[in-house]
Structures are given as C-alpha cells and as structure tokens.
Coordinates of C-alpha atoms in Angstrom, one line a residue:
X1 CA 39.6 -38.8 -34.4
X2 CA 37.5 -37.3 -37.1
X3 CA 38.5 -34.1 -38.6
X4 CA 37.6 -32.1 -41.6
X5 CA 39.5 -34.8 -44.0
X6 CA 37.0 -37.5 -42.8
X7 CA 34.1 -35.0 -44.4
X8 CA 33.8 -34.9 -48.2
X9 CA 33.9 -32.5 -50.0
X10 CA 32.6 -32.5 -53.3
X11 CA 31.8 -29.2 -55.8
X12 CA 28.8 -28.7 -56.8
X13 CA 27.3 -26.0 -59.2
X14 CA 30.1 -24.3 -58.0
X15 CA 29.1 -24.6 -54.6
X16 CA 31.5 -26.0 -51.7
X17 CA 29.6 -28.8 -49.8
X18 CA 30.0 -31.2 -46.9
X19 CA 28.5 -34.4 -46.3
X20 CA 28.7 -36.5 -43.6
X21 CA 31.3 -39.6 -42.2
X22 CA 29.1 -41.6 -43.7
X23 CA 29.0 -40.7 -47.3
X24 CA 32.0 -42.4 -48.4
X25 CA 30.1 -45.5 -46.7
X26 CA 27.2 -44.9 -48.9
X27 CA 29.6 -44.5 -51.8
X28 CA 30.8 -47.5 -51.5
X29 CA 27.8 -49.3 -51.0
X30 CA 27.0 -48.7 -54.5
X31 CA 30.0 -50.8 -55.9
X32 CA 30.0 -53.7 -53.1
X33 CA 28.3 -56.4 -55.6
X34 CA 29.3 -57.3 -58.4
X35 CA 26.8 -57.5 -61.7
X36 CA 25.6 -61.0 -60.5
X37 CA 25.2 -59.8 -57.0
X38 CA 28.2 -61.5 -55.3
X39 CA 30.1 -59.6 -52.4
X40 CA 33.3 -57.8 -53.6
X41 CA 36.2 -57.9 -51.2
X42 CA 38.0 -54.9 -52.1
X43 CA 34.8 -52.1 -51.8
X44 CA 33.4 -54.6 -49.0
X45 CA 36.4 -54.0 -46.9
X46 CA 36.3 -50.3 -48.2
X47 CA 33.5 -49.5 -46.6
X48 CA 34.0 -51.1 -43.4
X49 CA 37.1 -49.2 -43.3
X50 CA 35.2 -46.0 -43.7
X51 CA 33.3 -46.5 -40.6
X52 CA 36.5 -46.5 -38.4
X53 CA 36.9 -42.3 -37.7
X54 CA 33.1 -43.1 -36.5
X55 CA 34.5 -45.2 -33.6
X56 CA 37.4 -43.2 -32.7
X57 CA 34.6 -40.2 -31.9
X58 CA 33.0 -43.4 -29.0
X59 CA 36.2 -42.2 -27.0
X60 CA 39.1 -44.0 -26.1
X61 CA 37.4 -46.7 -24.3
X62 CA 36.2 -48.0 -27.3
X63 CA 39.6 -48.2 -29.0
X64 CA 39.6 -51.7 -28.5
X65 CA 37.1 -52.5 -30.6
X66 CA 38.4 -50.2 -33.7
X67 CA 41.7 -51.9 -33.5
X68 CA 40.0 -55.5 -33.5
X69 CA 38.3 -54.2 -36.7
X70 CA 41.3 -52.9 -37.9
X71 CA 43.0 -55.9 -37.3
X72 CA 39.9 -57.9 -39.2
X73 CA 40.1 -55.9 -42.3
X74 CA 43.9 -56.2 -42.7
X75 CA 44.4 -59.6 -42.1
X76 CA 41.2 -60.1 -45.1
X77 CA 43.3 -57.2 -47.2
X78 CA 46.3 -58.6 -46.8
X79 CA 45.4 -62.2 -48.4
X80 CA 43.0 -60.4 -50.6
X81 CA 46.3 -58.7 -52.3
X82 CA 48.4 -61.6 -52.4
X83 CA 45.9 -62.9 -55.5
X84 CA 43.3 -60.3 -56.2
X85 CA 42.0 -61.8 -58.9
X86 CA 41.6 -64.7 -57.1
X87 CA 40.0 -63.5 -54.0
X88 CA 37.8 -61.0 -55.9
X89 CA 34.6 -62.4 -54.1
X90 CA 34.7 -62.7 -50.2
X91 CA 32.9 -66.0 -51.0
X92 CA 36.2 -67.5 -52.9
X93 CA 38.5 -66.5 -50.1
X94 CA 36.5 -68.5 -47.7
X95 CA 36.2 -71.6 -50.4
X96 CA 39.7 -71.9 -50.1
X97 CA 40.0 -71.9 -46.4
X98 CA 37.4 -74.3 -46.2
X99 CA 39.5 -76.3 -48.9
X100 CA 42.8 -76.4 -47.2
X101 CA 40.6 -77.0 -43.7
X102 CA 41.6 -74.0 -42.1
X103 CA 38.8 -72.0 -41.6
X104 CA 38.7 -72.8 -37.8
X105 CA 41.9 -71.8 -37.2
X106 CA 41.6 -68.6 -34.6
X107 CA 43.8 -66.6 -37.2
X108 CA 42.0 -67.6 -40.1
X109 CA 40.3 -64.9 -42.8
X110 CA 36.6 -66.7 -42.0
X111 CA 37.2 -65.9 -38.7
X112 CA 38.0 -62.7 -39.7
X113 CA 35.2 -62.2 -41.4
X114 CA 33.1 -63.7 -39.4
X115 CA 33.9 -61.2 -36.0
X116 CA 34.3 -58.0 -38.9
X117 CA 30.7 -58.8 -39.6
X118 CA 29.4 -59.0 -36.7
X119 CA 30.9 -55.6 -35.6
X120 CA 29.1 -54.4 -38.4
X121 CA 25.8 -55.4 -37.4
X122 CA 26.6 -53.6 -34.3
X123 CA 27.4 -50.5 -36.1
X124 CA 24.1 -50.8 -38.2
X125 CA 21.9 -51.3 -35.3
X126 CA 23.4 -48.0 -33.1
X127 CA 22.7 -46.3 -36.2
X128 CA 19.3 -47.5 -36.3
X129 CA 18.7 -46.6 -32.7
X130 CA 20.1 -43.1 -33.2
X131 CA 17.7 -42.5 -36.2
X132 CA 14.3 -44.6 -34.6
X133 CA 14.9 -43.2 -31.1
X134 CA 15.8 -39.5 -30.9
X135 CA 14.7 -39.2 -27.3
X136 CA 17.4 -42.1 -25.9
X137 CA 20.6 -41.2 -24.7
X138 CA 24.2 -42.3 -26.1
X139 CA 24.8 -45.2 -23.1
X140 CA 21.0 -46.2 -24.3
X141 CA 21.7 -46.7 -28.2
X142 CA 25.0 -48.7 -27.2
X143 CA 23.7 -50.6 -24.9
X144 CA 20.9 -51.7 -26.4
X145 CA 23.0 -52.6 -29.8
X146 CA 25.7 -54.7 -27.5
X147 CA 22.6 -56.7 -26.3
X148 CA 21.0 -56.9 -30.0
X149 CA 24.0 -58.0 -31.4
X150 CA 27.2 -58.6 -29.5
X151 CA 25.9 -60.0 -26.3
X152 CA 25.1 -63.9 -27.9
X153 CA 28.1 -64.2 -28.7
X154 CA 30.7 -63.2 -26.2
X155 CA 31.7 -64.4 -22.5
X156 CA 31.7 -62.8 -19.5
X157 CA 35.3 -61.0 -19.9
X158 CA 34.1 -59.4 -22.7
X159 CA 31.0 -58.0 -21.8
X160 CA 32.0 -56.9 -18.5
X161 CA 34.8 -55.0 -20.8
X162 CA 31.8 -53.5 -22.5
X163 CA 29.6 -52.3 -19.7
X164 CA 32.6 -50.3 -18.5
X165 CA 33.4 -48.9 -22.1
X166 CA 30.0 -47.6 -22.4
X167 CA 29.9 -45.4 -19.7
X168 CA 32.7 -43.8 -21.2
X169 CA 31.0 -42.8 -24.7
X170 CA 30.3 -38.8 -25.7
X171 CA 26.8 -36.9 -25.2
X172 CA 24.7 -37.9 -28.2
X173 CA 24.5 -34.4 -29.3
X174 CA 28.1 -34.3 -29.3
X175 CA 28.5 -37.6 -31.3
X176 CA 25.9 -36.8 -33.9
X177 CA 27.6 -33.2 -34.2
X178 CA 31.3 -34.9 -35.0
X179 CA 30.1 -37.7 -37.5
X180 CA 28.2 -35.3 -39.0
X181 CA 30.0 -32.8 -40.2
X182 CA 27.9 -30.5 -42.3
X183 CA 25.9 -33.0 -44.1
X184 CA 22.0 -34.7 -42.6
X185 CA 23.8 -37.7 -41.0
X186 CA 20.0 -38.6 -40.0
X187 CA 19.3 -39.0 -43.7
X188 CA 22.8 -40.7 -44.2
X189 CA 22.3 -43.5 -41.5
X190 CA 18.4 -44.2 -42.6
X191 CA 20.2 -44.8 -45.7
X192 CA 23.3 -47.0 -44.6
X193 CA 20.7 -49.1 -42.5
X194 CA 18.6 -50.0 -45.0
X195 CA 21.2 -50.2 -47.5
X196 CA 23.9 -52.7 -45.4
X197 CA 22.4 -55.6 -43.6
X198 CA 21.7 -56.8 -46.9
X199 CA 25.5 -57.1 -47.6
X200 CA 26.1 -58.5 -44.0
X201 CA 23.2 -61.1 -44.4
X202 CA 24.7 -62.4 -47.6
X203 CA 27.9 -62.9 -45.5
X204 CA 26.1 -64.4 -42.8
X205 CA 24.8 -67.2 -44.8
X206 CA 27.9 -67.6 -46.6
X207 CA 29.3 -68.4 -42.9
X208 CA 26.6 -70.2 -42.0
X209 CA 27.0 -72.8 -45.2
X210 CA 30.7 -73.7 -43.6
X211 CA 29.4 -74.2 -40.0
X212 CA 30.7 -70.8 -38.7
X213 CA 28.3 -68.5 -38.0
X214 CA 27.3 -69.6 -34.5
X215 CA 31.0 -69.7 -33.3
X216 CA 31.8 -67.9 -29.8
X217 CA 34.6 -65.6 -28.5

C-alpha cells in the first residue's frame, strides 16, 4: 500500500514538497551506470524496488506479480551481497552463471533477471499508456501492456490468471491519485519511460548473448 512514507519529501527554499512514487525511481536512474556505462546491480535493483508500493495500489489481485518481483530482486540481492565487489555489474553476475553452467537452472539469478526485466518492461509500457492515452481506462492500459509485453512469453495458466486480475484493478483516477501523491506523476512517468528501457535494453542484450532472452514460463 502506498502511504505518505512512499512520497518524498524534500525541503526546498524552505518550502515543504511532495513528489511523486516515482521520484525515488528517477533518483535512482541517475546512478544505475557506472562511468563506462555498465549496469550497476545495487541502484539497478534499487529502482526496481521502488516501483513495488506502485503495484500494491493495482489491488490485491495483482499481488502475485509484486511478490514474483520481490522474489526476483532478492534472490539477485542476495548473491549480489555475498561478493559485492564482485558482482558490482549485473553483467558479471551472469558471466559467472554462464561459467559454472547454471544459468538455465529455473532458480538461477539469469533467470531472475531475465523475468525481473521483463516485468519491467511491463511497468514502462502502462506508464506509457497512462501518459499517451488519457482518455483509456485502467483495464485498457493493463491490458494492452500484458499483450505488448507479457503475453509472448507466458502459457495459457498464466494469462488466463491475468485476464481475471485485471478486472480487478482501481479507477484510473484513483490510481493516478495514489501514485501521485502531490507531485506531476504525468511529468514523472514521461520521464521514467524515456529514461528506463534504455537500462532494460542493455539487459536484454546481455540475455540475449547467453541464449536466454527468448526463454518461456
């Protein structure tokens, strides 16, 4: 659930201001590479860890797909903290997976990676169809990301598990009034969309080079 400890609040000029969910996103946007433009684990994880208090305002139906998210970023965390200097990059913590031969393996960090990204690229894309198309309702923007996004790569369990879900989602007013808080979340999402899929492409060819990226559920 987001409350008033998921909204900012910084002082400026002596003025108390809100932003929006998605400022501590943008935040971290802005240390996600390092100088030669490699993905940092730490601050890439970061920000996909902001996004969750977005997901838990979808509704309960959708708390399935936070706590596969969830589960994504700790199990890449977790390895990322058991040699931090050596899994600084996202890139290295896949090397050694591919290494060892165990980047496969259903419980591996690629995989991880692999389905955290592509709930990313869902994220992006409702964010883009909240910000291009004002006049679509909440079932439309989800709807139209699962199929943009999601769809490809899952089975028939899954999707029927989506089609119910989405019925389930908030009014749009009401979603954009929660993630919002008192900041222009418009502004905000224009900004994360053309900021992220950068970041996700980068990992997306990075799974590609170890023969991942087309995998299936």
């Amino acid at each position: 659930m987001i409350t008033d400890d998921n909204c900012t609040n910084v002082d400026t000029d002596s003025t108390r201001m809100k932003y929006s969910v998605l400022s501590t996103a943008l935040e971290g946007l802005e240390r996600v590479r390092s100088e030669e433009g490699k993905i940092l684990t730490k601050p890439f994880l970061d920000v996909c860890k902001s996004l969750l208090p977005i997901l838990d305002s979808l509704g309960g139906a959708f708390s399935f797909v936070k706590s596969n998210i969830g589960g994504n970023i700790s199990k890449l965390e977790s390895k990322y903290q058991s040699n931090p200097s050596e899994y600084e990059f996202l890139s290295s913590l896949i090397q050694k997976e591919v290494e060892a031969k165990t980047e496969k393996v259903p419980s591996s960090c690629t995989n991880g990676l692999l389905w955290l990204s592509r709930s990313m690229d869902y994220t992006v894309q409702l964010f883009r169809n909240l910000n291009e198309h004002q006049d679509w309702t909440m079932q439309h923007a989800c709807s139209d990301s699962y199929n943009k996004t999601f769809r490809r790569w899952h089975g028939l369990l899954a999707s029927s598990g989506f089609a119910i879900a989405v019925k389930l989602v908030p009014e749009r007013k009401r979603f954009m009034e929660i993630i919002g808080c008192s900041g222009d979340v418009e502004s905000d999402m224009e900004k994360f969309c053309a900021s992220f899929p950068s970041v996700l492409a980068e990992n997306h060819k990075l799974l590609a080079s170890v023969g991942m990226d087309h995998l299936k559920a």
